[in-house]
């Protein structure tokens, strides 16, 4: 890979305020994880290279981790490019918060409003990364539509079961919405499906609007756009910056 290239593709999907990019894993790494590792190393910072080397060589986790970093760097670079700032992948540092939420740090953006907020999700074939303006909340989740959901189904609230019975949403739609909402708050679902109840499901032309109550603050309702591109279910939670808090 030459510096400056994007590994991911733009994915024009979801709210206009959110930039989404995707990597189709088969397209860039059809053989195995090992084929992509040396070629993409130059995209990483020294600290990221250390993490990369600490992961089991050739493991699926190492592969997934690298693709996630590349997708996140790409989405930050694309977001910056839209604002006239051209960045190399190694200009963008990806860090994790205390609970595992990724965030970007980029010196070149610090004097011009800061780095965008970011979110990441991967399944076995696709990596998706999202970015939105600093101060907003963003959470993204993608699953294959045939993912098994029996365990999740047993954890649904009576209202959620009603949504499923009435075919307003599938169990997977609700799970994806919860994952995206919890990621937007930087906490992650961690299997606590019932602690994040769905408040409402509304059919839209392009998919569903699923509102999820925050587990820690029931007065906070997180809107998640749930879409069904091809054989996947994609959830994007976006909350604009609170201008009163600025
Ligand atoms: C990790 C978690 C946020 C998403 O898991 P997931 O849906 O299986 O995986 P996804 O691929 O969609 O998302 C993984 C990415 O979410 C991001 N993430 C991790 N913790 C996060 C958090 N607290 N907030 C926001 N994003 C987070 C990371 O970037 C991670 O990718 P990385 O490890 O390569 O950096 C969340 O569900 C969780 O806490 N899982 C713990 C595992 C668990 O309890 N599983 C039981 C499910 S029944």
mmCIF file of C-alpha atoms and ligand atoms in Angstrom:
data_model
loop_
_atom_site.group_PDB
_atom_site.id
_atom_site.type_symbol
_atom_site.label_atom_id
_atom_site.label_comp_id
_atom_site.label_asym_id
_atom_site.label_seq_id
_atom_site.Cartn_x
_atom_site.Cartn_y
_atom_site.Cartn_z
ATOM 1 C CA UNK A 1 0.000 0.000 0.000
ATOM 2 C CA UNK A 2 1.285 3.457 -0.864
ATOM 3 C CA UNK A 3 0.685 6.098 1.728
ATOM 4 C CA UNK A 4 -2.209 8.304 0.854
ATOM 5 C CA UNK A 5 -4.365 5.533 -0.566
ATOM 6 C CA UNK A 6 -7.595 4.499 1.046
ATOM 7 C CA UNK A 7 -8.041 0.835 1.951
ATOM 8 C CA UNK A 8 -11.768 1.283 2.445
ATOM 9 C CA UNK A 9 -14.574 2.468 0.213
ATOM 10 C CA UNK A 10 -16.982 5.287 0.810
ATOM 11 C CA UNK A 11 -20.409 3.960 1.779
ATOM 12 C CA UNK A 12 -23.129 6.530 1.173
ATOM 13 C CA UNK A 13 -25.554 5.281 3.779
ATOM 14 C CA UNK A 14 -27.247 6.547 6.900
ATOM 15 C CA UNK A 15 -27.649 10.082 8.264
ATOM 16 C CA UNK A 16 -26.140 12.857 6.146
ATOM 17 C CA UNK A 17 -24.068 14.032 9.131
ATOM 18 C CA UNK A 18 -22.277 10.684 9.380
ATOM 19 C CA UNK A 19 -19.451 9.551 7.121
ATOM 20 C CA UNK A 20 -19.314 5.770 6.683
ATOM 21 C CA UNK A 21 -16.591 3.700 5.038
ATOM 22 C CA UNK A 22 -16.410 -0.065 4.581
ATOM 23 C CA UNK A 23 -13.807 -2.682 3.872
ATOM 24 C CA UNK A 24 -14.944 -5.838 2.123
ATOM 25 C CA UNK A 25 -12.417 -8.214 3.574
ATOM 26 C CA UNK A 26 -12.440 -10.640 0.639
ATOM 27 C CA UNK A 27 -11.431 -7.842 -1.691
ATOM 28 C CA UNK A 28 -8.307 -6.803 0.151
ATOM 29 C CA UNK A 29 -7.278 -10.009 1.922
ATOM 30 C CA UNK A 30 -8.623 -12.980 -0.023
ATOM 31 C CA UNK A 31 -6.005 -15.447 1.198
ATOM 32 C CA UNK A 32 -5.283 -14.846 4.850
ATOM 33 C CA UNK A 33 -4.356 -12.240 7.418
ATOM 34 C CA UNK A 34 -0.647 -12.706 6.763
ATOM 35 C CA UNK A 35 -0.824 -11.376 3.221
ATOM 36 C CA UNK A 36 -1.942 -7.931 4.335
ATOM 37 C CA UNK A 37 0.139 -7.370 7.448
ATOM 38 C CA UNK A 38 3.539 -6.109 6.164
ATOM 39 C CA UNK A 39 2.053 -4.015 3.388
ATOM 40 C CA UNK A 40 -0.132 -2.004 5.724
ATOM 41 C CA UNK A 41 2.329 -1.574 8.564
ATOM 42 C CA UNK A 42 3.433 1.864 7.409
ATOM 43 C CA UNK A 43 -0.055 3.188 8.065
ATOM 44 C CA UNK A 44 0.390 2.602 11.787
ATOM 45 C CA UNK A 45 2.032 4.886 14.320
ATOM 46 C CA UNK A 46 4.874 3.486 16.444
ATOM 47 C CA UNK A 47 2.482 2.873 19.345
ATOM 48 C CA UNK A 48 -0.005 1.136 17.052
ATOM 49 C CA UNK A 49 2.783 -0.995 15.628
ATOM 50 C CA UNK A 50 3.578 -2.139 19.166
ATOM 51 C CA UNK A 51 -0.015 -3.216 19.706
ATOM 52 C CA UNK A 52 -0.017 -4.943 16.326
ATOM 53 C CA UNK A 53 3.120 -6.884 17.228
ATOM 54 C CA UNK A 54 1.691 -7.857 20.622
ATOM 55 C CA UNK A 55 -1.196 -9.672 18.943
ATOM 56 C CA UNK A 56 -0.706 -13.290 17.937
ATOM 57 C CA UNK A 57 0.941 -13.255 14.486
ATOM 58 C CA UNK A 58 -1.443 -14.319 11.756
ATOM 59 C CA UNK A 59 -4.367 -14.657 14.170
ATOM 60 C CA UNK A 60 -7.860 -13.610 13.227
ATOM 61 C CA UNK A 61 -7.726 -11.023 16.022
ATOM 62 C CA UNK A 62 -4.562 -9.464 14.584
ATOM 63 C CA UNK A 63 -6.207 -9.364 11.185
ATOM 64 C CA UNK A 64 -9.419 -7.857 12.539
ATOM 65 C CA UNK A 65 -7.547 -5.327 14.654
ATOM 66 C CA UNK A 66 -5.497 -4.086 11.709
ATOM 67 C CA UNK A 67 -8.459 -3.790 9.384
ATOM 68 C CA UNK A 68 -10.329 -1.886 12.083
ATOM 69 C CA UNK A 69 -7.472 0.590 12.475
ATOM 70 C CA UNK A 70 -7.180 1.061 8.718
ATOM 71 C CA UNK A 71 -10.927 1.653 8.394
ATOM 72 C CA UNK A 72 -10.930 4.145 11.271
ATOM 73 C CA UNK A 73 -7.922 6.024 9.914
ATOM 74 C CA UNK A 74 -9.578 6.124 6.506
ATOM 75 C CA UNK A 75 -12.835 7.522 7.816
ATOM 76 C CA UNK A 76 -11.006 10.239 9.770
ATOM 77 C CA UNK A 77 -8.907 11.099 6.709
ATOM 78 C CA UNK A 78 -11.979 11.212 4.463
ATOM 79 C CA UNK A 79 -13.767 13.412 7.006
ATOM 80 C CA UNK A 80 -10.723 15.736 7.129
ATOM 81 C CA UNK A 81 -10.384 15.758 3.328
ATOM 82 C CA UNK A 82 -13.973 16.980 3.019
ATOM 83 C CA UNK A 83 -12.831 19.937 5.117
ATOM 84 C CA UNK A 84 -9.690 20.566 3.058
ATOM 85 C CA UNK A 85 -7.134 18.759 5.224
ATOM 86 C CA UNK A 86 -5.120 16.029 3.536
ATOM 87 C CA UNK A 87 -3.735 13.474 5.966
ATOM 88 C CA UNK A 88 -1.624 10.352 5.746
ATOM 89 C CA UNK A 89 -2.839 7.272 7.636
ATOM 90 C CA UNK A 90 -0.017 7.596 10.166
ATOM 91 C CA UNK A 91 -1.116 11.193 10.924
ATOM 92 C CA UNK A 92 -4.199 9.734 12.583
ATOM 93 C CA UNK A 93 -3.701 7.997 15.927
ATOM 94 C CA UNK A 94 -6.432 5.628 17.041
ATOM 95 C CA UNK A 95 -6.739 5.133 20.794
ATOM 96 C CA UNK A 96 -9.175 3.281 23.013
ATOM 97 C CA UNK A 97 -11.031 4.776 25.975
ATOM 98 C CA UNK A 98 -11.259 3.046 29.338
ATOM 99 C CA UNK A 99 -14.203 0.923 28.199
ATOM 100 C CA UNK A 100 -12.864 0.128 24.754
ATOM 101 C CA UNK A 101 -14.422 2.897 22.690
ATOM 102 C CA UNK A 102 -12.101 4.075 19.910
ATOM 103 C CA UNK A 103 -11.228 7.728 19.516
ATOM 104 C CA UNK A 104 -8.977 9.573 17.085
ATOM 105 C CA UNK A 105 -6.198 12.005 17.827
ATOM 106 C CA UNK A 106 -4.713 14.042 15.016
ATOM 107 C CA UNK A 107 -2.383 16.971 15.584
ATOM 108 C CA UNK A 108 -3.237 18.508 12.216
ATOM 109 C CA UNK A 109 -6.912 18.773 13.204
ATOM 110 C CA UNK A 110 -6.418 20.026 16.743
ATOM 111 C CA UNK A 111 -6.284 23.684 15.703
ATOM 112 C CA UNK A 112 -9.239 23.438 13.340
ATOM 113 C CA UNK A 113 -12.029 22.127 15.529
ATOM 114 C CA UNK A 114 -10.594 18.765 16.517
ATOM 115 C CA UNK A 115 -10.873 15.193 15.323
ATOM 116 C CA UNK A 116 -14.229 13.647 14.510
ATOM 117 C CA UNK A 117 -15.881 11.159 16.832
ATOM 118 C CA UNK A 118 -15.615 7.636 15.455
ATOM 119 C CA UNK A 119 -17.081 4.154 15.760
ATOM 120 C CA UNK A 120 -16.196 0.723 14.413
ATOM 121 C CA UNK A 121 -17.861 -2.622 13.781
ATOM 122 C CA UNK A 122 -16.770 -5.780 12.028
ATOM 123 C CA UNK A 123 -18.244 -9.113 11.111
ATOM 124 C CA UNK A 124 -16.443 -11.919 9.324
ATOM 125 C CA UNK A 125 -16.636 -10.240 5.910
ATOM 126 C CA UNK A 126 -17.077 -6.513 6.394
ATOM 127 C CA UNK A 127 -15.482 -3.782 8.477
ATOM 128 C CA UNK A 128 -17.419 -0.534 8.854
ATOM 129 C CA UNK A 129 -16.172 2.701 10.357
ATOM 130 C CA UNK A 130 -18.132 5.876 10.963
ATOM 131 C CA UNK A 131 -17.147 9.460 11.746
ATOM 132 C CA UNK A 132 -19.119 12.524 12.756
ATOM 133 C CA UNK A 133 -18.390 16.033 13.959
ATOM 134 C CA UNK A 134 -16.621 16.541 17.294
ATOM 135 C CA UNK A 135 -19.058 16.713 20.185
ATOM 136 C CA UNK A 136 -21.643 14.450 18.578
ATOM 137 C CA UNK A 137 -22.321 10.840 19.551
ATOM 138 C CA UNK A 138 -21.755 8.073 17.021
ATOM 139 C CA UNK A 139 -22.204 4.323 17.267
ATOM 140 C CA UNK A 140 -22.238 1.787 14.445
ATOM 141 C CA UNK A 141 -22.947 -1.940 14.379
ATOM 142 C CA UNK A 142 -23.148 -4.447 11.546
ATOM 143 C CA UNK A 143 -24.269 -8.075 11.592
ATOM 144 C CA UNK A 144 -25.043 -10.612 8.906
ATOM 145 C CA UNK A 145 -28.802 -10.972 8.591
ATOM 146 C CA UNK A 146 -28.640 -14.713 9.258
ATOM 147 C CA UNK A 147 -26.963 -14.292 12.652
ATOM 148 C CA UNK A 148 -28.577 -16.524 15.301
ATOM 149 C CA UNK A 149 -30.571 -14.585 17.882
ATOM 150 C CA UNK A 150 -32.233 -17.211 20.106
ATOM 151 C CA UNK A 151 -30.255 -16.165 23.208
ATOM 152 C CA UNK A 152 -31.063 -12.498 22.635
ATOM 153 C CA UNK A 153 -34.742 -13.274 22.045
ATOM 154 C CA UNK A 154 -35.045 -14.725 25.541
ATOM 155 C CA UNK A 155 -33.677 -11.466 27.011
ATOM 156 C CA UNK A 156 -36.174 -9.146 25.319
ATOM 157 C CA UNK A 157 -38.589 -7.031 27.354
ATOM 158 C CA UNK A 158 -42.350 -7.649 26.868
ATOM 159 C CA UNK A 159 -42.573 -4.479 24.743
ATOM 160 C CA UNK A 160 -39.682 -5.629 22.562
ATOM 161 C CA UNK A 161 -41.318 -9.031 22.159
ATOM 162 C CA UNK A 162 -44.440 -7.188 21.000
ATOM 163 C CA UNK A 163 -42.407 -5.335 18.362
ATOM 164 C CA UNK A 164 -41.105 -8.657 17.082
ATOM 165 C CA UNK A 165 -44.484 -10.412 17.204
ATOM 166 C CA UNK A 166 -46.081 -7.519 15.316
ATOM 167 C CA UNK A 167 -43.209 -7.762 12.789
ATOM 168 C CA UNK A 168 -42.326 -4.128 13.370
ATOM 169 C CA UNK A 169 -38.708 -5.245 13.859
ATOM 170 C CA UNK A 170 -36.730 -8.462 14.007
ATOM 171 C CA UNK A 171 -34.790 -9.592 17.074
ATOM 172 C CA UNK A 172 -31.614 -8.795 15.152
ATOM 173 C CA UNK A 173 -32.858 -5.278 14.348
ATOM 174 C CA UNK A 174 -33.327 -4.668 18.068
ATOM 175 C CA UNK A 175 -29.954 -6.154 18.984
ATOM 176 C CA UNK A 176 -28.128 -4.084 16.371
ATOM 177 C CA UNK A 177 -29.912 -0.950 17.585
ATOM 178 C CA UNK A 178 -28.839 -1.670 21.174
ATOM 179 C CA UNK A 179 -25.238 -2.326 20.124
ATOM 180 C CA UNK A 180 -25.097 0.922 18.142
ATOM 181 C CA UNK A 181 -26.720 2.946 20.947
ATOM 182 C CA UNK A 182 -24.357 1.611 23.608
ATOM 183 C CA UNK A 183 -21.340 2.236 21.407
ATOM 184 C CA UNK A 184 -22.478 5.831 20.900
ATOM 185 C CA UNK A 185 -22.270 6.274 24.673
ATOM 186 C CA UNK A 186 -18.861 4.565 24.713
ATOM 187 C CA UNK A 187 -19.878 1.782 27.054
ATOM 188 C CA UNK A 188 -20.684 -1.200 24.833
ATOM 189 C CA UNK A 189 -23.576 -3.608 25.315
ATOM 190 C CA UNK A 190 -21.456 -6.316 26.929
ATOM 191 C CA UNK A 191 -24.296 -8.825 26.624
ATOM 192 C CA UNK A 192 -26.617 -6.737 28.853
ATOM 193 C CA UNK A 193 -29.430 -6.836 26.321
ATOM 194 C CA UNK A 194 -32.264 -6.236 28.793
ATOM 195 C CA UNK A 195 -30.597 -3.210 30.453
ATOM 196 C CA UNK A 196 -31.037 -1.171 27.269
ATOM 197 C CA UNK A 197 -34.766 -1.327 26.486
ATOM 198 C CA UNK A 198 -36.137 -0.291 23.137
ATOM 199 C CA UNK A 199 -38.597 2.573 23.526
ATOM 200 C CA UNK A 200 -40.086 2.658 20.040
ATOM 201 C CA UNK A 201 -39.834 1.337 16.503
ATOM 202 C CA UNK A 202 -40.883 3.502 13.565
ATOM 203 C CA UNK A 203 -40.908 2.369 9.950
ATOM 204 C CA UNK A 204 -39.138 4.770 7.593
ATOM 205 C CA UNK A 205 -38.797 4.655 3.814
ATOM 206 C CA UNK A 206 -35.164 3.511 4.092
ATOM 207 C CA UNK A 207 -35.406 1.258 7.157
ATOM 208 C CA UNK A 208 -36.355 1.607 10.803
ATOM 209 C CA UNK A 209 -35.897 4.241 13.458
ATOM 210 C CA UNK A 210 -35.355 2.379 16.736
ATOM 211 C CA UNK A 211 -35.156 4.420 19.935
ATOM 212 C CA UNK A 212 -33.193 2.893 22.817
ATOM 213 C CA UNK A 213 -33.300 4.035 26.459
ATOM 214 C CA UNK A 214 -29.944 4.582 28.116
ATOM 215 C CA UNK A 215 -29.343 2.060 30.917
ATOM 216 C CA UNK A 216 -27.849 4.714 33.189
ATOM 217 C CA UNK A 217 -30.226 7.572 32.369
ATOM 218 C CA UNK A 218 -33.749 6.521 31.314
ATOM 219 C CA UNK A 219 -34.521 10.113 30.342
ATOM 220 C CA UNK A 220 -31.960 9.758 27.564
ATOM 221 C CA UNK A 221 -33.303 8.109 24.413
ATOM 222 C CA UNK A 222 -30.851 7.227 21.675
ATOM 223 C CA UNK A 223 -32.106 7.188 18.060
ATOM 224 C CA UNK A 224 -30.730 4.422 15.876
ATOM 225 C CA UNK A 225 -31.298 4.140 12.145
ATOM 226 C CA UNK A 226 -31.495 0.424 11.322
ATOM 227 C CA UNK A 227 -30.946 -0.450 7.666
ATOM 228 C CA UNK A 228 -30.812 -3.710 5.708
ATOM 229 C CA UNK A 229 -28.164 -3.368 2.987
ATOM 230 C CA UNK A 230 -27.764 -6.642 1.084
ATOM 231 C CA UNK A 231 -27.351 -9.528 3.534
ATOM 232 C CA UNK A 232 -26.612 -7.405 6.586
ATOM 233 C CA UNK A 233 -28.324 -5.425 9.306
ATOM 234 C CA UNK A 234 -26.630 -2.082 9.945
ATOM 235 C CA UNK A 235 -27.349 0.214 12.874
ATOM 236 C CA UNK A 236 -26.172 3.817 13.065
ATOM 237 C CA UNK A 237 -26.778 5.858 16.193
ATOM 238 C CA UNK A 238 -26.105 9.555 15.716
ATOM 239 C CA UNK A 239 -26.820 12.363 18.144
ATOM 240 C CA UNK A 240 -25.884 15.904 17.107
ATOM 241 C CA UNK A 241 -23.693 17.971 19.445
ATOM 242 C CA UNK A 242 -25.535 19.513 22.352
ATOM 243 C CA UNK A 243 -25.211 23.186 21.478
ATOM 244 C CA UNK A 244 -26.322 24.229 24.978
ATOM 245 C CA UNK A 245 -23.384 22.285 26.435
ATOM 246 C CA UNK A 246 -20.850 23.901 24.095
HETATM 247 C C1 LIG B 1 -17.453 -4.809 22.165
HETATM 248 C C2 LIG B 1 -18.858 -4.328 21.948
HETATM 249 C C3 LIG B 1 -18.882 -2.836 22.096
HETATM 250 C C4 LIG B 1 -19.282 -4.692 20.506
HETATM 251 O O1 LIG B 1 -19.057 -6.027 20.240
HETATM 252 P P1 LIG B 1 -19.460 -6.720 18.878
HETATM 253 O O2 LIG B 1 -20.763 -6.203 18.396
HETATM 254 O O3 LIG B 1 -19.323 -8.143 19.087
HETATM 255 O O4 LIG B 1 -18.293 -6.283 17.878
HETATM 256 P P2 LIG B 1 -18.208 -5.155 16.777
HETATM 257 O O5 LIG B 1 -17.295 -5.669 15.753
HETATM 258 O O6 LIG B 1 -19.523 -4.673 16.314
HETATM 259 O O7 LIG B 1 -17.510 -3.945 17.544
HETATM 260 C C5 LIG B 1 -16.209 -4.081 18.015
HETATM 261 C C6 LIG B 1 -15.593 -2.718 18.115
HETATM 262 O O8 LIG B 1 -16.373 -1.895 18.972
HETATM 263 C C7 LIG B 1 -15.510 -0.923 19.535
HETATM 264 N N1 LIG B 1 -15.780 -0.878 20.964
HETATM 265 C C8 LIG B 1 -15.338 -1.720 21.926
HETATM 266 N N2 LIG B 1 -15.788 -1.313 23.121
HETATM 267 C C9 LIG B 1 -16.503 -0.195 22.899
HETATM 268 C C10 LIG B 1 -17.199 0.690 23.755
HETATM 269 N N3 LIG B 1 -17.233 0.529 25.069
HETATM 270 N N4 LIG B 1 -17.848 1.747 23.198
HETATM 271 C C11 LIG B 1 -17.811 1.959 21.864
HETATM 272 N N5 LIG B 1 -17.158 1.145 20.999
HETATM 273 C C12 LIG B 1 -16.517 0.080 21.529
HETATM 274 C C13 LIG B 1 -14.067 -1.342 19.269
HETATM 275 O O9 LIG B 1 -13.522 -0.475 18.290
HETATM 276 C C14 LIG B 1 -14.226 -2.746 18.740
HETATM 277 O O10 LIG B 1 -13.282 -3.083 17.751
HETATM 278 P P3 LIG B 1 -11.748 -3.325 18.109
HETATM 279 O O11 LIG B 1 -11.722 -4.203 19.313
HETATM 280 O O12 LIG B 1 -11.177 -3.975 16.887
HETATM 281 O O13 LIG B 1 -11.175 -1.958 18.379
HETATM 282 C C15 LIG B 1 -19.872 -4.752 23.033
HETATM 283 O O14 LIG B 1 -20.926 -5.509 22.613
HETATM 284 C C16 LIG B 1 -19.292 -5.435 24.205
HETATM 285 O O15 LIG B 1 -19.121 -4.801 25.227
HETATM 286 N N6 LIG B 1 -19.017 -6.732 24.079
HETATM 287 C C17 LIG B 1 -18.417 -7.496 25.113
HETATM 288 C C18 LIG B 1 -18.513 -8.946 24.722
HETATM 289 C C19 LIG B 1 -19.834 -9.526 25.204
HETATM 290 O O16 LIG B 1 -20.258 -9.282 26.294
HETATM 291 N N7 LIG B 1 -20.482 -10.347 24.389
HETATM 292 C C20 LIG B 1 -21.692 -11.042 24.773
HETATM 293 C C21 LIG B 1 -22.805 -10.711 23.787
HETATM 294 S S1 LIG B 1 -24.257 -11.618 24.192
#
